[in-house]
Amino acid sequence: MNDGILSQILDYANRANPYPLYEELRKTPVFHDGTGPYVISTYHDIQSLLHDPRLSSDSRNLAATAGDPLAEGEGEEAMALPPSFLKLDPPEHDRLRRMTNRPFGPPHSPRRVDSMRGGLKDIVTGLIDNLGDPGRIDLVDQFAYPFPVTMICQLLGVPREDEARFHVWADTLAASLDPDPDADPAERQRATHDSRMELGMYLAGLIEERRKNPGDDMLSQLAVGHGPDESMSTMELLSTAALLLIAGHETTVNLITNGMLTLLRNPDVLRQLREEPALAVPLVEELLRFEPPVQLLPQRTPLVDIEVRGITIPKGSSMWLILASGNRDPARFEDADRFDPHRKDIQHLGLGSGIHSCFGAPLARLEAQLALSELARRLENPRLLEDPPPYRRNAVLRGPRHLRITCDGIRP
Amino acid sequence: MPDTALEQLKRSGRIVVVGASLAGLRAAETMREKGFAGSLTLIGDEPYEPYDRPPLSKSVLLGRADADRTLLPRRRALDAEWRLGVPADGLDMAARTVRLADGDTVPYDRLLIATGVRARPWPNEAEGELDGVFTLRTRDDGAALARALAAGPRRVLVIGAGFTGSEIASACRERGLEVTVAERGDGPLVGALGGVIGAVAAELQREHGVDLRTGIMVTGLEGDATGRVRAAHLSDGTTLECDVVVVSLGAQRNTEWLTGSGLGAGPRGIACDAGCRAFDIRGIVTDDIYVAGDVARSPHALFGYQFLSLEHWGNAVAQAETAAHNMLSESTERRPHLWVPAFWSSQFGVNIKSVGVPSMGTEIMIAQGSRAERRFTGVYGYQGRVIGAVTFDNSRWLQFYEQQIEATAPFPLPFTTVDRRSDGHKPMPADFPDPSVPTHGPTITLSGYSPADRRITFTPAGH
């Protein structure tokens, strides 16, 4: 592995503030150290490449992964599932994403996400009610973590009595994305594998049951299938469910936690949000620009030699698109390092762009808007107990592992 | 040395905008944004404040939106004098005044003309006045047609299968109405997208139950004793019973009021330079008269320096912003309006988008997806370069092809892409109709080049 700026980006020591490294990286918009990936860090280049049909998201088009420290290992194969649509190109991608979208959003289910508002609000209220001692709150463990899993259970249609088991599997899988150097790797791997198996078996059983007795939940709708695309195979459905679970989980935790951290560092904005909950909408957009939960996309590879800024990136190379760097590119955003929820020009890369742009975006936005505006309203004079907080290991899905705060009380 | 006249204009000058629709409004807002503190007058022939047109042929006809609820959102307060419901009637360039139809004259220091287009009427005036015969351009048109459709006519005839006509037919089918579309060309949308794509659009219409008749002209409309339309006569000798007729034959530019003024205005629009300054009839650029939106014709480097005029939503906004900027800028700070044409349509459940000028293309290749699935990207080539692109339900890739157009990339595309199918390897003739035959250009758009986007890099062919 190289010793340069990429390893610094991956180095845990820089997790709390990778932005100066991105600034450095932008001086070489197409960065390549000879053996590693081609790294793209400026807004316009990333934006173009996300719409470039010569780039594949299918790892089978990678020529070699040697030299790419983020190249995927055998992880997913342990579950022996076909790749999810996140890692497929059209037409397979389009077919699976379209089918998944049918029960989730327009045109067939235009009100799905909005109809979840009440349920989401109840989850948020319940979690805040149970925060306990206002003097010592870990906002990650007590709020940001349980929230999205409870929500995804509702969305997929996991019965309430199974939620506890589901939470455990989901947590183990999410933790596997974020290796802890102190843990025994073999032990971890076994735990992860077991969780995958158990979750897979559980979901397969649930799918079977929903085929017979379909309900209004997404799993039922996907299992039954409609229209010209027909239905997903059980294996495709399992891949899709696993994708929704992982992608819709870890990222939302980080969006909410990064959001609260940013608000606590900008008390005037926190105050504004308390007085004016509607500010949550532009605020979450600015947050997705300023502290995106997905910092970079490590899985694009050109199908042919392509030229970016006069540099030829050979067919089959691995590439990283550093979304978080593009979001802070001063060539695109005025005062890019400033958090400004009143910013008007905010076409960020926080949810990606192009055909792989975040599938769960409408839900993630709503979750973060509700969570942050309720926290701002109910926590009385909240303060950070440590700044920066301890971060997760993961450089790609970046966010605090804990967010310890104190406040004077919790408003009803 | 600062231009004191310009400073004075910004502080206390008089700017008049003729045309109170999308381009006029956005231009006026931009002027205020740029610190124009003088008097601002907006003149519009309709009695309404600026409203949005794209919904008129879509959600309004489906009964999902009211025609009077499509007012354009305001970006900022304008503090303007509105002269609505009175068309401009004449221009005196020497005296710097605009004459209104009610006899008033309005003096200006700078004039912006954004009078747009109107629907081309049915050529037989008496037939066009029959009850049940409509055109669709204005808010009143939209409301009247929506009412007529809601009343449940037995058959609607749409004359002309351009974008508006096709969207109207789509709305009729969605409402469960019987609809016949009569098109002089070989298929719907052929004027804008050519015969290859027109064939796909034709299949789409027929699958959705449209009685599509191509290669045919409506020779006359017939009314009953009460003056209501009851039938149409077609060039193949047949007669079609129908109780609603929508004439959708494209648009005419609103330039007649400038006749005799000395401005370079005519049926094809008002010629202007890349900075939106109008030409006079001698080909000399004016200093105080600017043009924006559907009525403007300006030369474009990417398209052979042809004078292009486009009825595109995004173009109207971008051009208005550029015109307003240039009106209030020193000559060295003016910027060109170098947009890449882009438009959008929604019909029969399909989202259609296009960039560039497909109708300049002689060849087309299906770069991604497949026509059989109605999900594809077609790329148009002209003299060995990429000149346009269209997507059916595949718009997320379009930006890439827009960049190929901007870079005058070679055609056929020399590389492969994701989702390239077997029929996408070879270009075929794009099959545009003879340009001397009138056709319908694209009429409704929602996307376009914004000055916030990256500037065009123009690479002449062969480099």
Short mmCIF file of N, CA, C and O in Angstrom, two decimals, chain B residues 352-458:
data_model
loop_
_atom_site.label_atom_id
_atom_site.label_comp_id
_atom_site.label_asym_id
_atom_site.label_seq_id
_atom_site.Cartn_x
_atom_site.Cartn_y
_atom_site.Cartn_z
N ILE B 352 -39.57 12.05 -21.61
CA ILE B 352 -38.72 12.26 -22.78
C ILE B 352 -37.89 13.51 -22.56
O ILE B 352 -38.42 14.56 -22.19
N LYS B 353 -36.59 13.39 -22.74
CA LYS B 353 -35.74 14.58 -22.61
C LYS B 353 -34.80 14.63 -23.79
O LYS B 353 -34.42 13.60 -24.34
N SER B 354 -34.40 15.84 -24.12
CA SER B 354 -33.46 15.97 -25.22
C SER B 354 -32.49 17.11 -24.97
O SER B 354 -32.83 18.07 -24.28
N VAL B 355 -31.29 16.97 -25.48
CA VAL B 355 -30.32 18.07 -25.44
C VAL B 355 -29.74 18.27 -26.82
O VAL B 355 -29.79 17.37 -27.66
N GLY B 356 -29.15 19.44 -27.03
CA GLY B 356 -28.55 19.74 -28.33
C GLY B 356 -29.63 20.03 -29.35
O GLY B 356 -30.76 20.41 -29.00
N VAL B 357 -29.28 19.87 -30.61
CA VAL B 357 -30.24 20.12 -31.68
C VAL B 357 -30.39 18.84 -32.50
O VAL B 357 -29.77 18.69 -33.56
N PRO B 358 -31.19 17.90 -32.00
CA PRO B 358 -31.36 16.64 -32.73
C PRO B 358 -31.73 16.86 -34.19
O PRO B 358 -31.25 16.13 -35.07
N SER B 359 -32.54 17.89 -34.45
CA SER B 359 -33.03 18.05 -35.82
C SER B 359 -31.94 18.46 -36.81
O SER B 359 -32.16 18.43 -38.01
N MET B 360 -30.76 18.83 -36.29
CA MET B 360 -29.63 19.03 -37.22
C MET B 360 -28.99 17.69 -37.57
O MET B 360 -28.19 17.59 -38.49
N GLY B 361 -29.30 16.65 -36.81
CA GLY B 361 -28.63 15.36 -36.99
C GLY B 361 -29.08 14.66 -38.26
O GLY B 361 -30.23 14.77 -38.67
N THR B 362 -28.15 13.96 -38.88
CA THR B 362 -28.52 13.17 -40.05
C THR B 362 -28.56 11.68 -39.70
O THR B 362 -29.21 10.90 -40.36
N GLU B 363 -27.82 11.32 -38.64
CA GLU B 363 -27.79 9.91 -38.24
C GLU B 363 -28.11 9.80 -36.76
O GLU B 363 -27.96 10.75 -36.01
N ILE B 364 -28.51 8.60 -36.36
CA ILE B 364 -28.78 8.36 -34.95
C ILE B 364 -28.24 6.98 -34.59
O ILE B 364 -28.23 6.07 -35.42
N MET B 365 -27.73 6.84 -33.37
CA MET B 365 -27.43 5.50 -32.85
C MET B 365 -28.02 5.38 -31.46
O MET B 365 -28.09 6.36 -30.72
N ILE B 366 -28.47 4.18 -31.14
CA ILE B 366 -29.06 3.93 -29.83
C ILE B 366 -27.92 3.54 -28.90
O ILE B 366 -27.47 2.40 -28.91
N ALA B 367 -27.42 4.52 -28.16
CA ALA B 367 -26.19 4.29 -27.39
C ALA B 367 -26.42 3.44 -26.15
O ALA B 367 -25.52 2.75 -25.69
N GLN B 368 -27.62 3.50 -25.61
CA GLN B 368 -27.91 2.73 -24.40
C GLN B 368 -29.36 2.30 -24.41
O GLN B 368 -30.23 3.02 -24.91
N GLY B 369 -29.62 1.14 -23.85
CA GLY B 369 -30.98 0.67 -23.72
C GLY B 369 -31.54 0.16 -25.04
O GLY B 369 -30.80 -0.07 -25.99
N SER B 370 -32.86 0.03 -25.11
CA SER B 370 -33.44 -0.48 -26.35
C SER B 370 -34.77 0.18 -26.64
O SER B 370 -35.54 0.49 -25.72
N ARG B 371 -35.01 0.38 -27.91
CA ARG B 371 -36.27 1.01 -28.32
C ARG B 371 -37.45 0.12 -27.97
O ARG B 371 -38.51 0.61 -27.62
N ALA B 372 -37.25 -1.20 -28.06
CA ALA B 372 -38.35 -2.12 -27.78
C ALA B 372 -38.82 -1.96 -26.32
O ALA B 372 -40.01 -2.09 -26.04
N GLU B 373 -37.90 -1.65 -25.43
CA GLU B 373 -38.28 -1.47 -24.02
C GLU B 373 -38.73 -0.05 -23.71
O GLU B 373 -39.08 0.25 -22.58
N ARG B 374 -38.64 0.84 -24.71
CA ARG B 374 -39.01 2.26 -24.51
C ARG B 374 -38.15 2.91 -23.45
O ARG B 374 -38.59 3.79 -22.71
N ARG B 375 -36.93 2.45 -23.37
CA ARG B 375 -36.02 3.01 -22.37
C ARG B 375 -34.66 3.02 -23.06
O ARG B 375 -34.04 1.97 -23.24
N PHE B 376 -34.26 4.19 -23.49
CA PHE B 376 -33.04 4.22 -24.29
C PHE B 376 -32.49 5.64 -24.39
O PHE B 376 -33.15 6.61 -24.02
N THR B 377 -31.28 5.73 -24.90
CA THR B 377 -30.67 7.01 -25.25
C THR B 377 -30.30 6.97 -26.73
O THR B 377 -29.58 6.06 -27.15
N GLY B 378 -30.82 7.92 -27.49
CA GLY B 378 -30.46 8.03 -28.89
C GLY B 378 -29.51 9.21 -29.06
O GLY B 378 -29.75 10.28 -28.51
N VAL B 379 -28.42 8.99 -29.80
CA VAL B 379 -27.44 10.05 -30.00
C VAL B 379 -27.43 10.42 -31.47
O VAL B 379 -27.36 9.55 -32.34
N TYR B 380 -27.52 11.73 -31.75
CA TYR B 380 -27.60 12.22 -33.12
C TYR B 380 -26.24 12.69 -33.61
O TYR B 380 -25.51 13.37 -32.88
N GLY B 381 -25.92 12.34 -34.85
CA GLY B 381 -24.65 12.75 -35.43
C GLY B 381 -24.85 13.66 -36.63
O GLY B 381 -25.84 13.55 -37.36
N TYR B 382 -23.91 14.59 -36.78
CA TYR B 382 -23.96 15.52 -37.91
C TYR B 382 -22.52 15.74 -38.36
O TYR B 382 -21.69 16.20 -37.58
N GLN B 383 -22.24 15.37 -39.56
CA GLN B 383 -20.89 15.54 -40.12
C GLN B 383 -19.80 15.03 -39.17
O GLN B 383 -18.82 15.72 -38.87
N GLY B 384 -20.01 13.83 -38.66
CA GLY B 384 -18.96 13.18 -37.88
C GLY B 384 -18.83 13.66 -36.45
O GLY B 384 -17.85 13.36 -35.78
N ARG B 385 -19.82 14.43 -35.96
CA ARG B 385 -19.76 14.84 -34.56
C ARG B 385 -21.12 14.67 -33.89
O ARG B 385 -22.14 14.55 -34.57
N VAL B 386 -21.10 14.66 -32.56
CA VAL B 386 -22.34 14.50 -31.81
C VAL B 386 -23.05 15.85 -31.75
O VAL B 386 -22.45 16.85 -31.33
N ILE B 387 -24.33 15.88 -32.17
CA ILE B 387 -25.03 17.17 -32.25
C ILE B 387 -26.26 17.23 -31.34
O ILE B 387 -26.76 18.30 -31.01
N GLY B 388 -26.73 16.06 -30.90
CA GLY B 388 -27.93 16.04 -30.06
C GLY B 388 -28.11 14.67 -29.43
O GLY B 388 -27.43 13.71 -29.79
N ALA B 389 -29.01 14.60 -28.46
CA ALA B 389 -29.32 13.32 -27.84
C ALA B 389 -30.73 13.37 -27.29
O ALA B 389 -31.23 14.44 -26.93
N VAL B 390 -31.36 12.20 -27.25
CA VAL B 390 -32.70 12.12 -26.67
C VAL B 390 -32.75 10.90 -25.76
O VAL B 390 -32.10 9.90 -26.03
N THR B 391 -33.48 11.03 -24.66
CA THR B 391 -33.69 9.85 -23.82
C THR B 391 -35.17 9.61 -23.63
O THR B 391 -35.96 10.55 -23.52
N PHE B 392 -35.54 8.35 -23.62
CA PHE B 392 -36.86 7.90 -23.18
C PHE B 392 -36.62 7.20 -21.85
O PHE B 392 -35.92 6.19 -21.80
N ASP B 393 -37.18 7.70 -20.79
CA ASP B 393 -37.03 7.12 -19.45
C ASP B 393 -35.58 6.75 -19.14
O ASP B 393 -35.30 5.69 -18.57
N ASN B 394 -34.66 7.59 -19.48
CA ASN B 394 -33.25 7.26 -19.29
C ASN B 394 -32.45 8.54 -19.05
O ASN B 394 -31.28 8.63 -19.39
N SER B 395 -33.09 9.53 -18.44
CA SER B 395 -32.52 10.88 -18.46
C SER B 395 -31.30 11.05 -17.58
O SER B 395 -30.57 12.02 -17.72
N ARG B 396 -31.07 10.12 -16.67
CA ARG B 396 -29.94 10.33 -15.78
C ARG B 396 -28.59 10.28 -16.48
O ARG B 396 -27.58 10.69 -15.93
N TRP B 397 -28.59 9.76 -17.70
CA TRP B 397 -27.32 9.74 -18.44
C TRP B 397 -27.15 11.00 -19.30
O TRP B 397 -26.10 11.19 -19.91
N LEU B 398 -28.17 11.80 -19.42
CA LEU B 398 -28.19 12.82 -20.46
C LEU B 398 -27.05 13.83 -20.34
O LEU B 398 -26.52 14.31 -21.33
N GLN B 399 -26.71 14.13 -19.10
CA GLN B 399 -25.65 15.11 -18.87
C GLN B 399 -24.35 14.73 -19.60
O GLN B 399 -23.64 15.58 -20.13
N PHE B 400 -24.07 13.44 -19.62
CA PHE B 400 -22.85 12.98 -20.32
C PHE B 400 -22.92 13.35 -21.80
O PHE B 400 -21.96 13.86 -22.38
N TYR B 401 -24.07 13.09 -22.40
CA TYR B 401 -24.18 13.37 -23.83
C TYR B 401 -24.17 14.87 -24.10
O TYR B 401 -23.68 15.32 -25.14
N GLU B 402 -24.69 15.63 -23.16
CA GLU B 402 -24.62 17.09 -23.30
C GLU B 402 -23.15 17.52 -23.36
O GLU B 402 -22.77 18.37 -24.16
N GLN B 403 -22.34 16.91 -22.51
CA GLN B 403 -20.91 17.26 -22.54
C GLN B 403 -20.25 16.82 -23.85
O GLN B 403 -19.35 17.48 -24.35
N GLN B 404 -20.72 15.70 -24.40
CA GLN B 404 -20.19 15.26 -25.69
C GLN B 404 -20.53 16.29 -26.77
O GLN B 404 -19.73 16.57 -27.65
N ILE B 405 -21.74 16.84 -26.69
CA ILE B 405 -22.14 17.86 -27.67
C ILE B 405 -21.27 19.11 -27.49
O ILE B 405 -20.74 19.66 -28.47
N GLU B 406 -21.11 19.53 -26.25
CA GLU B 406 -20.30 20.72 -25.98
C GLU B 406 -18.87 20.55 -26.47
O GLU B 406 -18.23 21.51 -26.90
N ALA B 407 -18.37 19.33 -26.38
CA ALA B 407 -16.98 19.09 -26.77
C ALA B 407 -16.87 18.71 -28.24
O ALA B 407 -15.79 18.32 -28.70
N THR B 408 -17.97 18.80 -28.99
CA THR B 408 -18.02 18.38 -30.39
C THR B 408 -17.34 17.02 -30.57
O THR B 408 -16.48 16.82 -31.43
N ALA B 409 -17.74 16.07 -29.74
CA ALA B 409 -17.14 14.74 -29.75
C ALA B 409 -17.49 14.02 -31.05
O ALA B 409 -18.49 14.33 -31.68
N PRO B 410 -16.64 13.07 -31.43
CA PRO B 410 -16.87 12.39 -32.72
C PRO B 410 -18.10 11.48 -32.69
O PRO B 410 -18.47 10.93 -31.66
N PHE B 411 -18.71 11.37 -33.86
CA PHE B 411 -19.84 10.47 -34.08
C PHE B 411 -19.49 9.59 -35.27
O PHE B 411 -18.99 10.11 -36.25
N PRO B 412 -19.81 8.28 -35.24
CA PRO B 412 -20.40 7.52 -34.14
C PRO B 412 -19.49 7.43 -32.91
O PRO B 412 -18.26 7.57 -33.04
N LEU B 413 -20.08 7.24 -31.75
CA LEU B 413 -19.31 7.18 -30.52
C LEU B 413 -18.27 6.08 -30.63
O LEU B 413 -18.60 4.94 -30.93
N PRO B 414 -17.01 6.41 -30.38
CA PRO B 414 -15.96 5.42 -30.58
C PRO B 414 -15.76 4.48 -29.39
O PRO B 414 -14.87 3.65 -29.42
N PHE B 415 -16.56 4.61 -28.36
CA PHE B 415 -16.36 3.80 -27.17
C PHE B 415 -17.65 3.04 -26.85
O PHE B 415 -18.70 3.34 -27.38
N THR B 416 -17.50 2.06 -25.95
CA THR B 416 -18.71 1.36 -25.52
C THR B 416 -19.20 1.97 -24.21
O THR B 416 -18.50 2.78 -23.60
N THR B 417 -20.41 1.61 -23.82
CA THR B 417 -20.99 2.15 -22.59
C THR B 417 -21.72 1.01 -21.88
O THR B 417 -21.92 -0.06 -22.47
N VAL B 418 -22.12 1.26 -20.64
CA VAL B 418 -23.00 0.29 -19.99
C VAL B 418 -24.33 0.29 -20.75
O VAL B 418 -24.73 1.30 -21.32
N ASP B 419 -24.95 -0.88 -20.80
CA ASP B 419 -26.26 -1.01 -21.42
C ASP B 419 -26.27 -0.75 -22.92
O ASP B 419 -27.26 -0.32 -23.48
N ARG B 420 -25.13 -1.00 -23.59
CA ARG B 420 -25.13 -0.92 -25.06
C ARG B 420 -25.67 -2.25 -25.59
O ARG B 420 -25.15 -3.31 -25.27
N ARG B 421 -26.71 -2.19 -26.39
CA ARG B 421 -27.30 -3.42 -26.93
C ARG B 421 -26.84 -3.64 -28.36
O ARG B 421 -26.20 -2.78 -28.95
N SER B 422 -27.27 -4.78 -28.89
CA SER B 422 -26.75 -5.14 -30.21
C SER B 422 -27.14 -4.11 -31.27
O SER B 422 -26.37 -3.85 -32.20
N ASP B 423 -28.32 -3.49 -31.14
CA ASP B 423 -28.69 -2.54 -32.20
C ASP B 423 -28.05 -1.16 -31.98
O ASP B 423 -28.33 -0.23 -32.72
N GLY B 424 -27.20 -1.06 -30.98
CA GLY B 424 -26.59 0.24 -30.71
C GLY B 424 -25.20 0.41 -31.28
O GLY B 424 -24.54 1.40 -30.99
N HIS B 425 -24.76 -0.56 -32.05
CA HIS B 425 -23.39 -0.44 -32.53
C HIS B 425 -23.27 0.31 -33.85
O HIS B 425 -22.23 0.82 -34.18
N LYS B 426 -24.40 0.35 -34.58
CA LYS B 426 -24.32 1.00 -35.90
C LYS B 426 -25.26 2.18 -35.98
O LYS B 426 -26.43 2.06 -35.61
N PRO B 427 -24.77 3.30 -36.48
CA PRO B 427 -25.70 4.41 -36.70
C PRO B 427 -26.63 4.12 -37.87
O PRO B 427 -26.30 3.32 -38.74
N MET B 428 -27.78 4.76 -37.85
CA MET B 428 -28.71 4.64 -38.97
C MET B 428 -29.22 6.04 -39.31
O MET B 428 -29.05 6.96 -38.52
N PRO B 429 -29.80 6.20 -40.50
CA PRO B 429 -30.31 7.54 -40.84
C PRO B 429 -31.36 7.98 -39.82
O PRO B 429 -32.22 7.18 -39.45
N ALA B 430 -31.27 9.23 -39.37
CA ALA B 430 -32.19 9.71 -38.33
C ALA B 430 -33.58 9.97 -38.90
O ALA B 430 -34.56 10.01 -38.19
N ASP B 431 -33.63 10.14 -40.24
CA ASP B 431 -34.92 10.18 -40.92
C ASP B 431 -35.75 11.40 -40.54
O ASP B 431 -36.89 11.27 -40.10
N PHE B 432 -35.16 12.57 -40.71
CA PHE B 432 -35.94 13.80 -40.50
C PHE B 432 -36.69 14.13 -41.78
O PHE B 432 -36.20 13.87 -42.87
N PRO B 433 -37.87 14.70 -41.64
CA PRO B 433 -38.60 15.07 -42.84
C PRO B 433 -37.90 16.21 -43.58
O PRO B 433 -37.06 16.90 -43.01
N ASP B 434 -38.26 16.37 -44.81
CA ASP B 434 -37.74 17.46 -45.63
C ASP B 434 -37.91 18.79 -44.88
O ASP B 434 -39.01 19.14 -44.49
N PRO B 435 -36.80 19.50 -44.66
CA PRO B 435 -36.89 20.73 -43.86
C PRO B 435 -37.78 21.80 -44.47
O PRO B 435 -38.19 22.73 -43.77
N SER B 436 -38.11 21.67 -45.74
CA SER B 436 -38.95 22.71 -46.33
C SER B 436 -40.43 22.50 -45.96
O SER B 436 -41.25 23.37 -46.12
N VAL B 437 -40.73 21.30 -45.41
CA VAL B 437 -42.10 21.05 -44.96
C VAL B 437 -42.22 21.52 -43.51
O VAL B 437 -41.41 21.16 -42.68
N PRO B 438 -43.22 22.36 -43.22
CA PRO B 438 -43.32 22.85 -41.85
C PRO B 438 -43.59 21.71 -40.87
O PRO B 438 -44.34 20.80 -41.14
N THR B 439 -42.90 21.77 -39.74
CA THR B 439 -43.10 20.76 -38.70
C THR B 439 -43.18 21.47 -37.36
O THR B 439 -43.00 22.68 -37.28
N HIS B 440 -43.42 20.70 -36.33
CA HIS B 440 -43.50 21.27 -34.99
C HIS B 440 -42.18 21.07 -34.29
O HIS B 440 -41.76 19.94 -34.10
N GLY B 441 -41.59 22.16 -33.88
CA GLY B 441 -40.38 22.03 -33.07
C GLY B 441 -40.78 21.68 -31.65
O GLY B 441 -41.96 21.63 -31.32
N PRO B 442 -39.79 21.40 -30.82
CA PRO B 442 -40.10 21.16 -29.41
C PRO B 442 -40.72 22.42 -28.80
O PRO B 442 -40.30 23.53 -29.09
N THR B 443 -41.73 22.25 -28.01
CA THR B 443 -42.43 23.42 -27.50
C THR B 443 -42.33 23.59 -26.00
O THR B 443 -42.48 24.68 -25.50
N ILE B 444 -42.14 22.50 -25.29
CA ILE B 444 -42.18 22.62 -23.84
C ILE B 444 -40.94 22.01 -23.23
O ILE B 444 -40.53 20.91 -23.56
N THR B 445 -40.33 22.78 -22.34
CA THR B 445 -39.08 22.31 -21.77
C THR B 445 -39.03 22.67 -20.30
O THR B 445 -39.66 23.58 -19.84
N LEU B 446 -38.25 21.90 -19.57
CA LEU B 446 -38.09 22.20 -18.16
C LEU B 446 -36.65 22.22 -17.72
O LEU B 446 -36.37 22.43 -16.56
N SER B 447 -35.74 21.94 -18.60
CA SER B 447 -34.35 21.90 -18.15
C SER B 447 -33.52 22.73 -19.11
O SER B 447 -33.96 23.07 -20.19
N GLY B 448 -32.32 23.03 -18.70
CA GLY B 448 -31.50 23.78 -19.63
C GLY B 448 -30.21 24.21 -19.01
O GLY B 448 -29.95 23.98 -17.84
N TYR B 449 -29.40 24.84 -19.79
CA TYR B 449 -28.10 25.30 -19.37
C TYR B 449 -28.27 26.46 -18.40
O TYR B 449 -28.98 27.41 -18.64
N SER B 450 -27.64 26.35 -17.29
CA SER B 450 -27.70 27.43 -16.31
C SER B 450 -26.31 28.06 -16.22
O SER B 450 -25.31 27.36 -16.31
N PRO B 451 -26.27 29.37 -16.02
CA PRO B 451 -24.96 30.02 -15.94
C PRO B 451 -24.14 29.48 -14.77
O PRO B 451 -22.93 29.63 -14.74
N ALA B 452 -24.81 28.83 -13.79
CA ALA B 452 -24.06 28.26 -12.67
C ALA B 452 -23.32 27.00 -13.10
O ALA B 452 -22.39 26.57 -12.42
N ASP B 453 -23.74 26.41 -14.20
CA ASP B 453 -23.07 25.21 -14.67
C ASP B 453 -21.72 25.56 -15.25
O ASP B 453 -21.41 26.72 -15.50
N ARG B 454 -20.97 24.53 -15.51
CA ARG B 454 -19.67 24.74 -16.11
C ARG B 454 -19.83 25.38 -17.49
O ARG B 454 -20.73 25.06 -18.23
N ARG B 455 -18.92 26.28 -17.82
CA ARG B 455 -18.98 26.92 -19.13
C ARG B 455 -18.65 25.93 -20.24
O ARG B 455 -17.91 24.99 -20.04
N ILE B 456 -19.20 26.18 -21.36
CA ILE B 456 -18.93 25.33 -22.52
C ILE B 456 -17.48 25.46 -22.93
O ILE B 456 -16.91 26.55 -22.96
N THR B 457 -16.86 24.34 -23.24
CA THR B 457 -15.56 24.41 -23.90
C THR B 457 -15.80 24.00 -25.34
O THR B 457 -16.26 22.91 -25.61
N PHE B 458 -15.50 24.88 -26.21
CA PHE B 458 -15.80 24.65 -27.62
C PHE B 458 -14.52 24.24 -28.34
O PHE B 458 -13.54 24.98 -28.37
#
